[in-house]
Amino acid sequence: MTLSGGHWRGLMLSLMLLLGGCGTSLDAYRDQGPTWDLARFFDGKLVAHGLVTDRSGEVTSRFRVEMQGRWRAGKGELFEQFYFDDGRQQTRTWYLRKGDDGHWRGTASDVVGEAVGKTAGFALNWRYQLDLTLPDESVVRVSFDDWMYLLDQDRLINRAEISKFGIYLGEVILYIERTGPLVTPEAVTPD
């Protein structure tokens, strides 16, 4: 069967609309609970277990993260200590705040500019660029499309797609659990 120009354009438009509808939107989760309280969830001690996959889905790294969050006057500090299966260790400290526009904003020493996130229902979506340190100690700048889904008020699943120049490279999958309340109410470092 041969398609005429008009039929071909119609078929292509239908395919584009179908594929365009496959993306995830925060609005899909708006009326579903539990609802996010980012400052509450990331306050105190947390532990995470995760893995990194490449573009084919093969696991390239596994890790554990010990976290400590502190909040004061609407600003948060989240310290992360990473322990990788190959013996490497890394740290990151996030500085978090809610902007006047309702979006969450975060900075860290390896984040380029700001991470910007928004919540709806049980979902949180962050987008940011990160200078990622690889196992050989080289650094590559990548983009993260980072989704967090609350299971309940103390547990979440985190799935982040990693890309460079719009090309999918792999993903990070984490299970994060609150393990205890804040131990010492130290002041949060200002922006």
PDB file of C-alpha atoms in Angstrom:
ATOM      1  CA  MET A   1       0.000   0.000   0.000  1.00  0.00           C
ATOM      2  CA  THR A   2       1.320   3.442  -0.920  1.00  0.00           C
ATOM      3  CA  LEU A   3       0.438   6.488   1.161  1.00  0.00           C
ATOM      4  CA  SER A   4      -0.259   9.778  -0.517  1.00  0.00           C
ATOM      5  CA  GLY A   5       1.383  12.953   0.795  1.00  0.00           C
ATOM      6  CA  GLY A   6      -1.704  13.912   2.814  1.00  0.00           C
ATOM      7  CA  HIS A   7      -2.083  10.447   4.333  1.00  0.00           C
ATOM      8  CA  TRP A   8       1.637  10.317   5.152  1.00  0.00           C
ATOM      9  CA  ARG A   9       1.487  13.699   6.927  1.00  0.00           C
ATOM     10  CA  GLY A  10      -1.624  12.555   8.825  1.00  0.00           C
ATOM     11  CA  LEU A  11       0.093   9.343   9.924  1.00  0.00           C
ATOM     12  CA  MET A  12       3.212  11.235  11.056  1.00  0.00           C
ATOM     13  CA  LEU A  13       1.109  13.802  12.964  1.00  0.00           C
ATOM     14  CA  SER A  14      -0.779  10.978  14.709  1.00  0.00           C
ATOM     15  CA  LEU A  15       2.494   9.277  15.682  1.00  0.00           C
ATOM     16  CA  MET A  16       3.950  12.541  17.016  1.00  0.00           C
ATOM     17  CA  LEU A  17       0.826  13.187  19.109  1.00  0.00           C
ATOM     18  CA  LEU A  18       0.899   9.616  20.433  1.00  0.00           C
ATOM     19  CA  LEU A  19       4.590   9.775  21.343  1.00  0.00           C
ATOM     20  CA  GLY A  20       4.241  13.281  22.778  1.00  0.00           C
ATOM     21  CA  GLY A  21       1.582  11.963  25.163  1.00  0.00           C
ATOM     22  CA  CYS A  22       3.986   9.397  26.634  1.00  0.00           C
ATOM     23  CA  GLY A  23       5.882  11.927  28.795  1.00  0.00           C
ATOM     24  CA  THR A  24       5.221  12.148  32.509  1.00  0.00           C
ATOM     25  CA  SER A  25       3.714  15.298  33.947  1.00  0.00           C
ATOM     26  CA  LEU A  26       3.477  16.289  37.602  1.00  0.00           C
ATOM     27  CA  ASP A  27      -0.193  17.070  37.011  1.00  0.00           C
ATOM     28  CA  ALA A  28      -0.860  13.328  36.743  1.00  0.00           C
ATOM     29  CA  TYR A  29      -0.112  13.036  40.501  1.00  0.00           C
ATOM     30  CA  ARG A  30      -1.742  16.251  41.746  1.00  0.00           C
ATOM     31  CA  ASP A  31      -4.671  14.671  43.597  1.00  0.00           C
ATOM     32  CA  GLN A  32      -2.850  11.588  44.892  1.00  0.00           C
ATOM     33  CA  GLY A  33      -1.373  11.290  48.370  1.00  0.00           C
ATOM     34  CA  PRO A  34       0.592  11.280  50.450  1.00  0.00           C
ATOM     35  CA  THR A  35       1.466  14.885  49.689  1.00  0.00           C
ATOM     36  CA  TRP A  36       5.010  16.208  49.882  1.00  0.00           C
ATOM     37  CA  ASP A  37       6.451  18.137  52.781  1.00  0.00           C
ATOM     38  CA  LEU A  38      10.051  18.331  51.582  1.00  0.00           C
ATOM     39  CA  ALA A  39      11.314  20.073  54.715  1.00  0.00           C
ATOM     40  CA  ARG A  40       9.779  17.395  56.942  1.00  0.00           C
ATOM     41  CA  PHE A  41      10.997  14.458  54.846  1.00  0.00           C
ATOM     42  CA  PHE A  42      14.596  15.662  54.599  1.00  0.00           C
ATOM     43  CA  ASP A  43      14.877  16.680  58.262  1.00  0.00           C
ATOM     44  CA  GLY A  44      16.936  14.348  60.447  1.00  0.00           C
ATOM     45  CA  LYS A  45      18.765  11.151  59.537  1.00  0.00           C
ATOM     46  CA  LEU A  46      18.090   9.197  56.358  1.00  0.00           C
ATOM     47  CA  VAL A  47      19.673   6.277  54.552  1.00  0.00           C
ATOM     48  CA  ALA A  48      19.499   5.419  50.858  1.00  0.00           C
ATOM     49  CA  HIS A  49      20.461   2.389  48.796  1.00  0.00           C
ATOM     50  CA  GLY A  50      20.827   2.730  45.062  1.00  0.00           C
ATOM     51  CA  LEU A  51      22.336   1.762  41.770  1.00  0.00           C
ATOM     52  CA  VAL A  52      23.418   3.363  38.516  1.00  0.00           C
ATOM     53  CA  THR A  53      22.603   1.854  35.124  1.00  0.00           C
ATOM     54  CA  ASP A  54      23.983   2.620  31.682  1.00  0.00           C
ATOM     55  CA  ARG A  55      21.825   3.270  28.611  1.00  0.00           C
ATOM     56  CA  SER A  56      21.325  -0.475  28.028  1.00  0.00           C
ATOM     57  CA  GLY A  57      20.031  -0.964  31.593  1.00  0.00           C
ATOM     58  CA  GLU A  58      23.155  -2.763  32.842  1.00  0.00           C
ATOM     59  CA  VAL A  59      24.047  -1.959  36.458  1.00  0.00           C
ATOM     60  CA  THR A  60      27.400  -0.156  36.511  1.00  0.00           C
ATOM     61  CA  SER A  61      27.549   0.824  40.183  1.00  0.00           C
ATOM     62  CA  ARG A  62      25.805   0.217  43.518  1.00  0.00           C
ATOM     63  CA  PHE A  63      25.967   2.480  46.554  1.00  0.00           C
ATOM     64  CA  ARG A  64      24.663   3.453  49.975  1.00  0.00           C
ATOM     65  CA  VAL A  65      24.114   7.042  51.149  1.00  0.00           C
ATOM     66  CA  GLU A  66      23.944   8.265  54.734  1.00  0.00           C
ATOM     67  CA  MET A  67      22.157  11.618  54.960  1.00  0.00           C
ATOM     68  CA  GLN A  68      21.586  14.260  57.612  1.00  0.00           C
ATOM     69  CA  GLY A  69      19.123  17.083  57.040  1.00  0.00           C
ATOM     70  CA  ARG A  70      18.731  20.291  59.056  1.00  0.00           C
ATOM     71  CA  TRP A  71      16.191  23.082  58.605  1.00  0.00           C
ATOM     72  CA  ARG A  72      15.976  26.570  60.014  1.00  0.00           C
ATOM     73  CA  ALA A  73      13.791  29.504  58.960  1.00  0.00           C
ATOM     74  CA  GLY A  74      12.589  27.709  55.824  1.00  0.00           C
ATOM     75  CA  LYS A  75      16.080  26.838  54.570  1.00  0.00           C
ATOM     76  CA  GLY A  76      17.540  23.358  54.576  1.00  0.00           C
ATOM     77  CA  GLU A  77      20.932  21.746  54.477  1.00  0.00           C
ATOM     78  CA  LEU A  78      21.177  18.089  53.399  1.00  0.00           C
ATOM     79  CA  PHE A  79      24.554  16.409  53.862  1.00  0.00           C
ATOM     80  CA  GLU A  80      25.092  13.201  51.834  1.00  0.00           C
ATOM     81  CA  GLN A  81      27.919  10.665  52.352  1.00  0.00           C
ATOM     82  CA  PHE A  82      28.133   8.164  49.461  1.00  0.00           C
ATOM     83  CA  TYR A  83      29.749   4.722  49.792  1.00  0.00           C
ATOM     84  CA  PHE A  84      30.204   2.970  46.419  1.00  0.00           C
ATOM     85  CA  ASP A  85      30.641  -0.772  45.871  1.00  0.00           C
ATOM     86  CA  ASP A  86      34.147  -0.214  44.417  1.00  0.00           C
ATOM     87  CA  GLY A  87      35.332   1.480  47.631  1.00  0.00           C
ATOM     88  CA  ARG A  88      34.979   5.090  46.446  1.00  0.00           C
ATOM     89  CA  GLN A  89      33.409   7.664  48.750  1.00  0.00           C
ATOM     90  CA  GLN A  90      31.905  11.040  47.886  1.00  0.00           C
ATOM     91  CA  THR A  91      30.132  13.786  49.770  1.00  0.00           C
ATOM     92  CA  ARG A  92      27.639  16.423  48.700  1.00  0.00           C
ATOM     93  CA  THR A  93      25.845  19.100  50.694  1.00  0.00           C
ATOM     94  CA  TRP A  94      22.608  20.464  49.281  1.00  0.00           C
ATOM     95  CA  TYR A  95      21.267  23.876  50.320  1.00  0.00           C
ATOM     96  CA  LEU A  96      17.492  23.916  49.823  1.00  0.00           C
ATOM     97  CA  ARG A  97      14.782  26.559  49.953  1.00  0.00           C
ATOM     98  CA  LYS A  98      11.323  27.171  48.591  1.00  0.00           C
ATOM     99  CA  GLY A  99      11.148  30.078  46.149  1.00  0.00           C
ATOM    100  CA  ASP A 100       8.438  32.713  46.019  1.00  0.00           C
ATOM    101  CA  ASP A 101       7.118  30.995  42.861  1.00  0.00           C
ATOM    102  CA  GLY A 102       6.413  27.771  44.822  1.00  0.00           C
ATOM    103  CA  HIS A 103       9.303  25.880  43.226  1.00  0.00           C
ATOM    104  CA  TRP A 104      11.965  24.230  45.367  1.00  0.00           C
ATOM    105  CA  ARG A 105      15.505  25.371  44.634  1.00  0.00           C
ATOM    106  CA  GLY A 106      18.749  23.674  45.540  1.00  0.00           C
ATOM    107  CA  THR A 107      22.453  24.280  45.173  1.00  0.00           C
ATOM    108  CA  ALA A 108      25.517  22.132  45.811  1.00  0.00           C
ATOM    109  CA  SER A 109      29.185  22.440  44.912  1.00  0.00           C
ATOM    110  CA  ASP A 110      28.867  20.079  41.923  1.00  0.00           C
ATOM    111  CA  VAL A 111      25.467  21.392  40.729  1.00  0.00           C
ATOM    112  CA  VAL A 112      25.710  23.913  37.889  1.00  0.00           C
ATOM    113  CA  GLY A 113      23.533  26.881  38.809  1.00  0.00           C
ATOM    114  CA  GLU A 114      20.386  25.771  40.641  1.00  0.00           C
ATOM    115  CA  ALA A 115      18.340  22.624  40.756  1.00  0.00           C
ATOM    116  CA  VAL A 116      14.687  23.574  40.354  1.00  0.00           C
ATOM    117  CA  GLY A 117      11.914  21.291  41.546  1.00  0.00           C
ATOM    118  CA  LYS A 118       8.182  21.229  41.993  1.00  0.00           C
ATOM    119  CA  THR A 119       5.835  18.944  43.902  1.00  0.00           C
ATOM    120  CA  ALA A 120       2.359  17.627  43.099  1.00  0.00           C
ATOM    121  CA  GLY A 121       0.642  14.963  45.177  1.00  0.00           C
ATOM    122  CA  PHE A 122       3.188  12.267  46.040  1.00  0.00           C
ATOM    123  CA  ALA A 123       5.692  13.280  43.320  1.00  0.00           C
ATOM    124  CA  LEU A 124       8.604  15.718  43.172  1.00  0.00           C
ATOM    125  CA  ASN A 125      10.515  16.514  39.969  1.00  0.00           C
ATOM    126  CA  TRP A 126      13.947  18.197  40.007  1.00  0.00           C
ATOM    127  CA  ARG A 127      15.901  19.237  36.923  1.00  0.00           C
ATOM    128  CA  TYR A 128      19.521  20.294  37.038  1.00  0.00           C
ATOM    129  CA  GLN A 129      22.999  19.948  35.590  1.00  0.00           C
ATOM    130  CA  LEU A 130      25.700  18.213  37.600  1.00  0.00           C
ATOM    131  CA  ASP A 131      29.472  17.946  37.238  1.00  0.00           C
ATOM    132  CA  LEU A 132      29.573  14.178  37.777  1.00  0.00           C
ATOM    133  CA  THR A 133      32.799  12.620  39.059  1.00  0.00           C
ATOM    134  CA  LEU A 134      33.393   9.244  37.383  1.00  0.00           C
ATOM    135  CA  PRO A 135      35.235   6.263  38.928  1.00  0.00           C
ATOM    136  CA  ASP A 136      38.475   7.291  37.122  1.00  0.00           C
ATOM    137  CA  GLU A 137      38.154  10.758  38.826  1.00  0.00           C
ATOM    138  CA  SER A 138      37.352  12.509  35.524  1.00  0.00           C
ATOM    139  CA  VAL A 139      34.404  14.911  35.596  1.00  0.00           C
ATOM    140  CA  VAL A 140      31.624  15.124  33.010  1.00  0.00           C
ATOM    141  CA  ARG A 141      28.757  17.638  32.971  1.00  0.00           C
ATOM    142  CA  VAL A 142      25.387  15.878  32.635  1.00  0.00           C
ATOM    143  CA  SER A 143      21.698  16.751  33.000  1.00  0.00           C
ATOM    144  CA  PHE A 144      19.432  15.101  35.573  1.00  0.00           C
ATOM    145  CA  ASP A 145      15.664  14.688  35.290  1.00  0.00           C
ATOM    146  CA  ASP A 146      15.118  13.576  38.877  1.00  0.00           C
ATOM    147  CA  TRP A 147      11.777  12.143  40.098  1.00  0.00           C
ATOM    148  CA  MET A 148      10.993  11.302  43.725  1.00  0.00           C
ATOM    149  CA  TYR A 149       7.842   9.374  44.643  1.00  0.00           C
ATOM    150  CA  LEU A 150       6.675   9.193  48.267  1.00  0.00           C
ATOM    151  CA  LEU A 151       5.637   5.714  49.335  1.00  0.00           C
ATOM    152  CA  ASP A 152       4.623   7.092  52.735  1.00  0.00           C
ATOM    153  CA  GLN A 153       5.833   9.965  54.930  1.00  0.00           C
ATOM    154  CA  ASP A 154       9.093   8.127  55.752  1.00  0.00           C
ATOM    155  CA  ARG A 155      10.026   6.326  52.503  1.00  0.00           C
ATOM    156  CA  LEU A 156      10.456   7.204  48.847  1.00  0.00           C
ATOM    157  CA  ILE A 157      11.691   5.860  45.540  1.00  0.00           C
ATOM    158  CA  ASN A 158      13.967   8.156  43.504  1.00  0.00           C
ATOM    159  CA  ARG A 159      14.548   7.659  39.773  1.00  0.00           C
ATOM    160  CA  ALA A 160      16.775  10.073  37.874  1.00  0.00           C
ATOM    161  CA  GLU A 161      17.477   9.951  34.156  1.00  0.00           C
ATOM    162  CA  ILE A 162      20.955  11.110  33.162  1.00  0.00           C
ATOM    163  CA  SER A 163      21.557  12.711  29.750  1.00  0.00           C
ATOM    164  CA  LYS A 164      24.119  14.795  27.892  1.00  0.00           C
ATOM    165  CA  PHE A 165      23.171  17.004  24.933  1.00  0.00           C
ATOM    166  CA  GLY A 166      19.698  15.411  25.126  1.00  0.00           C
ATOM    167  CA  ILE A 167      21.087  11.876  24.694  1.00  0.00           C
ATOM    168  CA  TYR A 168      20.005   9.354  27.347  1.00  0.00           C
ATOM    169  CA  LEU A 169      23.034   7.910  29.183  1.00  0.00           C
ATOM    170  CA  GLY A 170      21.452   5.910  31.994  1.00  0.00           C
ATOM    171  CA  GLU A 171      19.724   6.366  35.304  1.00  0.00           C
ATOM    172  CA  VAL A 172      20.094   6.373  39.063  1.00  0.00           C
ATOM    173  CA  ILE A 173      17.535   4.472  41.148  1.00  0.00           C
ATOM    174  CA  LEU A 174      17.367   4.985  44.936  1.00  0.00           C
ATOM    175  CA  TYR A 175      15.294   3.876  47.877  1.00  0.00           C
ATOM    176  CA  ILE A 176      15.454   6.532  50.641  1.00  0.00           C
ATOM    177  CA  GLU A 177      14.185   6.031  54.182  1.00  0.00           C
ATOM    178  CA  ARG A 178      14.028   8.337  57.196  1.00  0.00           C
ATOM    179  CA  THR A 179      15.836   6.671  60.111  1.00  0.00           C
ATOM    180  CA  GLY A 180      15.605   9.215  62.897  1.00  0.00           C
ATOM    181  CA  PRO A 181      14.871  12.750  63.997  1.00  0.00           C
ATOM    182  CA  LEU A 182      17.338  15.592  63.841  1.00  0.00           C
ATOM    183  CA  VAL A 183      20.029  15.084  66.470  1.00  0.00           C
ATOM    184  CA  THR A 184      21.654  18.522  66.745  1.00  0.00           C
ATOM    185  CA  PRO A 185      19.826  21.713  65.748  1.00  0.00           C
ATOM    186  CA  GLU A 186      22.817  23.413  64.103  1.00  0.00           C
ATOM    187  CA  ALA A 187      22.305  26.544  62.027  1.00  0.00           C
ATOM    188  CA  VAL A 188      21.915  26.169  58.284  1.00  0.00           C
ATOM    189  CA  THR A 189      24.550  27.924  56.179  1.00  0.00           C
ATOM    190  CA  PRO A 190      23.004  30.814  54.216  1.00  0.00           C
ATOM    191  CA  ASP A 191      23.000  30.835  50.384  1.00  0.00           C
TER     192      ASP A 191
END
